[in-house]
Short mmCIF file of C-alpha atoms in Angstrom, two decimals:
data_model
loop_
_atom_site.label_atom_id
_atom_site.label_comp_id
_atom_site.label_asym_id
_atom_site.label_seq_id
_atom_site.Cartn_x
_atom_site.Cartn_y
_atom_site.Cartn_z
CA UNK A 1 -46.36 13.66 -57.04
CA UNK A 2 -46.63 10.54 -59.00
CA UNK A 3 -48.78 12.10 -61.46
CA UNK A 4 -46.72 15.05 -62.02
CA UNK A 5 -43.71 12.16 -62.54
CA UNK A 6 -46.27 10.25 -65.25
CA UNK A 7 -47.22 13.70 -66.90
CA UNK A 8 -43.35 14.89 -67.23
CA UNK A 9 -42.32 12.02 -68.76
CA UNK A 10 -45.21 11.53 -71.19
CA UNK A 11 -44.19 15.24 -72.28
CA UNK A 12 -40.41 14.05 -72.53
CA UNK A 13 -41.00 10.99 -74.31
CA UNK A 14 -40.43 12.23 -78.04
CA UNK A 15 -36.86 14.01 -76.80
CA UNK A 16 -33.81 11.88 -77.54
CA UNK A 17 -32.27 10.02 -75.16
CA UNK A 18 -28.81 12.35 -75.82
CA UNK A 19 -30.55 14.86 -74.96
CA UNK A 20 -32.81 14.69 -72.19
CA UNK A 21 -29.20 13.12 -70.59
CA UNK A 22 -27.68 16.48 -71.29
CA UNK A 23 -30.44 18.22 -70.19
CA UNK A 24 -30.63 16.42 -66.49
CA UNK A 25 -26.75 17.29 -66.38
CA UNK A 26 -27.05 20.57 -66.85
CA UNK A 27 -30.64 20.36 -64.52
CA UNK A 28 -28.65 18.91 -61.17
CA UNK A 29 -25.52 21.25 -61.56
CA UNK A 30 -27.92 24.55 -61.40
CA UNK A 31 -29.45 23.04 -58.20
CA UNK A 32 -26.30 21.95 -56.43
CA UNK A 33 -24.92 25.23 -57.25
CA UNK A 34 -28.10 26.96 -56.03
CA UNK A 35 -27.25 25.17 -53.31
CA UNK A 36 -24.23 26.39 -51.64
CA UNK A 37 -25.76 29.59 -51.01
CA UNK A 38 -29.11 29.11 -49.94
CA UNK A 39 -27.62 26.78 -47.43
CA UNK A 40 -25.48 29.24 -45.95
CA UNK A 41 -27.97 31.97 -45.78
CA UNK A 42 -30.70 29.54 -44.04
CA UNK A 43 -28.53 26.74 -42.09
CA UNK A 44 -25.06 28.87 -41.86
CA UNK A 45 -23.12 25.91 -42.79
CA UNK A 46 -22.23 23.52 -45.57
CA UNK A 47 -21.92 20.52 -43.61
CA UNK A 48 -24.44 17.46 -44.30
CA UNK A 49 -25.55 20.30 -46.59
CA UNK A 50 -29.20 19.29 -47.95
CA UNK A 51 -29.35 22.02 -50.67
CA UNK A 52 -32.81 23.07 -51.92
CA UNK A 53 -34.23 19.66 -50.46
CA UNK A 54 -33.43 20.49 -46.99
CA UNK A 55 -32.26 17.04 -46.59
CA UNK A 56 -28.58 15.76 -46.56
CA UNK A 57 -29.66 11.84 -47.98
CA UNK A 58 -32.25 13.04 -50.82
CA UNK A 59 -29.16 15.96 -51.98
CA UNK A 60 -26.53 13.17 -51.98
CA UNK A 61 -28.60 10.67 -54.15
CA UNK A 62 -29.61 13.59 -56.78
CA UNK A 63 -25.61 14.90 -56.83
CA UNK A 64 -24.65 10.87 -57.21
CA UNK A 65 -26.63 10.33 -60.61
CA UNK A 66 -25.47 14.11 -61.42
CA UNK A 67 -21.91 11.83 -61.36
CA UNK A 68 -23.35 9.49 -63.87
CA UNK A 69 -24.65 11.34 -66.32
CA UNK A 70 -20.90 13.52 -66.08
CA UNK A 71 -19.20 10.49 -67.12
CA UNK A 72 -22.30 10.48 -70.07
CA UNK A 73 -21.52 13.84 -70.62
CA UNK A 74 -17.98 13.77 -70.82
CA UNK A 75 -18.31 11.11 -74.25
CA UNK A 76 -20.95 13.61 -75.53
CA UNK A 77 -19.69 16.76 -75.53
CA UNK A 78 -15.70 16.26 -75.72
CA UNK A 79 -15.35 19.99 -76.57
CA UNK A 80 -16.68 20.98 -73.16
CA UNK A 81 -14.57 18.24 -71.13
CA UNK A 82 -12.57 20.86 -69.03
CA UNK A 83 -15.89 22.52 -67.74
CA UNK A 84 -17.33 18.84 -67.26
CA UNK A 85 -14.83 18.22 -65.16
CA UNK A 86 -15.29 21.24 -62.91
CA UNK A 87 -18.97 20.30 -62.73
CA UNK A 88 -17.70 16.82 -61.90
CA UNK A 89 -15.53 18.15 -58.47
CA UNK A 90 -18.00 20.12 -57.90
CA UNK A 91 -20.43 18.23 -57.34
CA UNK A 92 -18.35 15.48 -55.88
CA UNK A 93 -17.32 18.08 -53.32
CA UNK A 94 -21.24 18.75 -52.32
CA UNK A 95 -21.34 14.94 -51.98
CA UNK A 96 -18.78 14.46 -49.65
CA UNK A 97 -20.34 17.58 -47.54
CA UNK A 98 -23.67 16.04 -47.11
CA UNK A 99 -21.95 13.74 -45.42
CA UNK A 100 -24.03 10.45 -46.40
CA UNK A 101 -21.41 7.38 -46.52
CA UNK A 102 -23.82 4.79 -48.44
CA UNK A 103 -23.65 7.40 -51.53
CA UNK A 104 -20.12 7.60 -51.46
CA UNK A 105 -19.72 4.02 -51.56
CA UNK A 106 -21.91 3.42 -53.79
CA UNK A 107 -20.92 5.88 -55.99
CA UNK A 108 -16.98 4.43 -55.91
CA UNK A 109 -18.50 0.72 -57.30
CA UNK A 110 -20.99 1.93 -59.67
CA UNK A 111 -19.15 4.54 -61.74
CA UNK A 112 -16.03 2.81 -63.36
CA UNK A 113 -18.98 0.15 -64.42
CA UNK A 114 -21.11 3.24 -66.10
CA UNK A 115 -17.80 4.92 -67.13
CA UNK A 116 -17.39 1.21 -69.50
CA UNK A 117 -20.87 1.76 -70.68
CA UNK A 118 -20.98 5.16 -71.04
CA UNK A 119 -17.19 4.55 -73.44
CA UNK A 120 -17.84 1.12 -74.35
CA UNK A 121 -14.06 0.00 -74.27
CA UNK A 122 -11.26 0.48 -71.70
CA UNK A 123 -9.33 3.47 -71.13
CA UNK A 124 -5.80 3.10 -69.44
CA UNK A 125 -5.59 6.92 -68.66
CA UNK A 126 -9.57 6.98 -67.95
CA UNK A 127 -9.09 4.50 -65.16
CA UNK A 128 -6.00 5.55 -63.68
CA UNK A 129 -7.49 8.96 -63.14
CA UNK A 130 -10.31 6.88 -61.59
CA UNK A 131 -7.76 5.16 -59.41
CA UNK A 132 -6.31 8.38 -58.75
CA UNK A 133 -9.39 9.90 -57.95
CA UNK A 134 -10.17 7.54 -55.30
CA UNK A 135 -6.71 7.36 -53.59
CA UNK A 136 -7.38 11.10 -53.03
CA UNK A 137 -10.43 11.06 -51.36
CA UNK A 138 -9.36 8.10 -49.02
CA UNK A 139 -6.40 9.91 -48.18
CA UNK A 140 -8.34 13.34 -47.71
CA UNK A 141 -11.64 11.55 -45.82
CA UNK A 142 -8.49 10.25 -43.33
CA UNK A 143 -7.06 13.47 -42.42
CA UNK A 144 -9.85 16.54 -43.03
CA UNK A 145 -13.21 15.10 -43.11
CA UNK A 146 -15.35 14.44 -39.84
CA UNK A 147 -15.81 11.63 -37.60
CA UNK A 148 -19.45 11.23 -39.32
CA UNK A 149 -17.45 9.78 -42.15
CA UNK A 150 -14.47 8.54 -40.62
CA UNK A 151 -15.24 6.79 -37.45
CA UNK A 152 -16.14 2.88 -38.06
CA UNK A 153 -17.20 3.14 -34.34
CA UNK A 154 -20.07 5.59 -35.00
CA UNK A 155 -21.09 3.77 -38.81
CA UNK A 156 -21.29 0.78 -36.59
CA UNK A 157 -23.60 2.32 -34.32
CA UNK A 158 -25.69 4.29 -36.97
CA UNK A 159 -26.48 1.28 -39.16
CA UNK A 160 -27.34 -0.44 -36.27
CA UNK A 161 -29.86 2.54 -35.32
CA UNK A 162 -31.67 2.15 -38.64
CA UNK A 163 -31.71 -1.47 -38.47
CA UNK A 164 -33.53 -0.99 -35.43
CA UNK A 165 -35.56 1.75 -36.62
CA UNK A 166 -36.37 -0.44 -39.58
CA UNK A 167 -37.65 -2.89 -37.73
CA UNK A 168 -39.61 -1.01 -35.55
CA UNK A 169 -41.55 -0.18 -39.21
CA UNK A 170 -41.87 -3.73 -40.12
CA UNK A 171 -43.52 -4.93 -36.60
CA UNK A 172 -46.07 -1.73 -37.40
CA UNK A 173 -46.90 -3.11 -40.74
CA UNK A 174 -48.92 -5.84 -39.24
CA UNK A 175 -50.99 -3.85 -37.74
CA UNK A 176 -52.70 -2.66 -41.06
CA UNK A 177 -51.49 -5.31 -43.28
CA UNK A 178 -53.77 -4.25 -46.16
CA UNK A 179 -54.63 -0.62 -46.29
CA UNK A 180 -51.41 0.62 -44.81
CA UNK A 181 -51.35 3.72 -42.47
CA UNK A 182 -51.29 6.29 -45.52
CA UNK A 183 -49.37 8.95 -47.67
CA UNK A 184 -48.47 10.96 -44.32
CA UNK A 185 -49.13 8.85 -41.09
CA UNK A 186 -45.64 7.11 -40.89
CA UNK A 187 -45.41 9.13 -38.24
CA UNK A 188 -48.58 7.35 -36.56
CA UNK A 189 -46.54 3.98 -37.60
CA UNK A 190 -43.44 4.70 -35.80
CA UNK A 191 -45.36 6.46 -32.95
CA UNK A 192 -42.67 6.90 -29.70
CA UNK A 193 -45.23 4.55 -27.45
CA UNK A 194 -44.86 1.76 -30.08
CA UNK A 195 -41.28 1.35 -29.51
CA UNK A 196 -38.84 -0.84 -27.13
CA UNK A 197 -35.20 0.29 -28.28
CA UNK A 198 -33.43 2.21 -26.21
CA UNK A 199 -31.60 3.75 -29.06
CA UNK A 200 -35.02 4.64 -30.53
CA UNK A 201 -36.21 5.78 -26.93
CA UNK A 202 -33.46 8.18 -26.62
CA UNK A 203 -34.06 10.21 -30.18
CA UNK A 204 -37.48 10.36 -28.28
CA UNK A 205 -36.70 11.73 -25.35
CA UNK A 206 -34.98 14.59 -27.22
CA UNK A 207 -38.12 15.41 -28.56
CA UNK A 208 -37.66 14.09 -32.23
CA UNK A 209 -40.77 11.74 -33.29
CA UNK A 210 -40.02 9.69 -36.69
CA UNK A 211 -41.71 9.83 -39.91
CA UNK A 212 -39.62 7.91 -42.21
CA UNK A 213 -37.93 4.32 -41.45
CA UNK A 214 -34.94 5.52 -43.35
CA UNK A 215 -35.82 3.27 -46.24
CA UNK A 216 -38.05 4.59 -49.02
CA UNK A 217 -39.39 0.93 -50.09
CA UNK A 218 -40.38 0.27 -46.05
CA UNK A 219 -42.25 4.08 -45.99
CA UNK A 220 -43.69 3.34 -49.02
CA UNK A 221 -45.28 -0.25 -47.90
CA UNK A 222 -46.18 0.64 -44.50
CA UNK A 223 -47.66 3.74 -46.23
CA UNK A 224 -49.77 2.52 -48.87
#
């Protein structure tokens, strides 16, 4: 995988910046729109839809920069603003159905700061639609969306979960402090024996096992 990343962009390098922006765009909106119908034909449901990665957390993060480069797109191509904008619910309507909170909130303090370098000044209209935007999904993540996203009770208990679960990786990294447990074996790492918290214990006794810490820098250090 990491070669294929090297190799594709050593092939991209010599395409302008403009246009390998575009490009991506126009890349993520095909997938997220391939994406509403394989989901229903294999899951039978577009909540914490993971599109064509089969995997609500990894969909959310690639529709999120599809947001960025949106507001790129918008300065770029100002003849095609009315589609862009269609893209741009779009795809925020995917996000809010995968159902992954740290996204979302991400995503509502990082974009009016890309949005300034994307236009390089300050819009009054630009940011009041901003504004406007927001107001609108507060109001509508009150009264339609689901608990998952709704209910400080169960974020409170979830982030405590992967706190847990996250430190349940870092205990297994000193058991192979150098060579790691390999691409793969996180699974060995986070082995149901290994672990103390009840939380944990319970996923286990439902006959899950875990392969990821739900952090992509942990995986990767206890991996490699």
């Amino acid at each position: 995988g990491l070669v294929a990343c090297v190799g594709f962009g050593l092939l991209c390098r010599r395409i302008s910046k403009d246009r390998f922006a575009t490009g991506l765009y126009l890349l993520i909106c095909l997938f997220a729109l391939a994406s509403v119908p394989y989901s229903w034909l294999h899951v039978h449901s577009l909540w914490r839809i993971g599109g064509l990665f089969l995997q609500a957390d990894i969909f959310a993060v690639f529709l999120g920069c599809g947001l960025l480069y949106g507001a790129r797109a918008m300065r770029q191509h100002p003849q095609y603003r009315s589609y862009i904008a269609a893209a741009q619910l779009a795809l925020l309507c995917l996000l809010v159905l995968s159902g992954t909170r740290a996204v979302l909130v991400l995503l509502v303090l990082i974009y009016p700061a890309y949005v300034q370098f994307a236009y390089g000044f300050w819009r009054i209209k630009t940011w009041l639609l901003y504004v406007a935007c927001v107001a609108l999904l507060a109001v509508s993540a009150v009264t339609f969306l689901p608990s998952r996203l709704t209910n400080p009770q169960y974020a409170d208990q979830s982030v405590t979960y992967r706190f847990a679960l996250q430190r349940a990786a870092l205990h297994a990294s000193v058991s192979r402090p150098y060579f790691g447990y390999g691409a793969g074996n996180l699974a060995d790492a986070l082995d149901c024996h290994t672990l103390h918290n009840q939380q944990l214990l319970q996923t286990c006794r439902q006959s899950f096992f875990f392969n990821s810490s739900h952090d992509i820098f942990t995986d990767r250090c206890l991996a490699l």
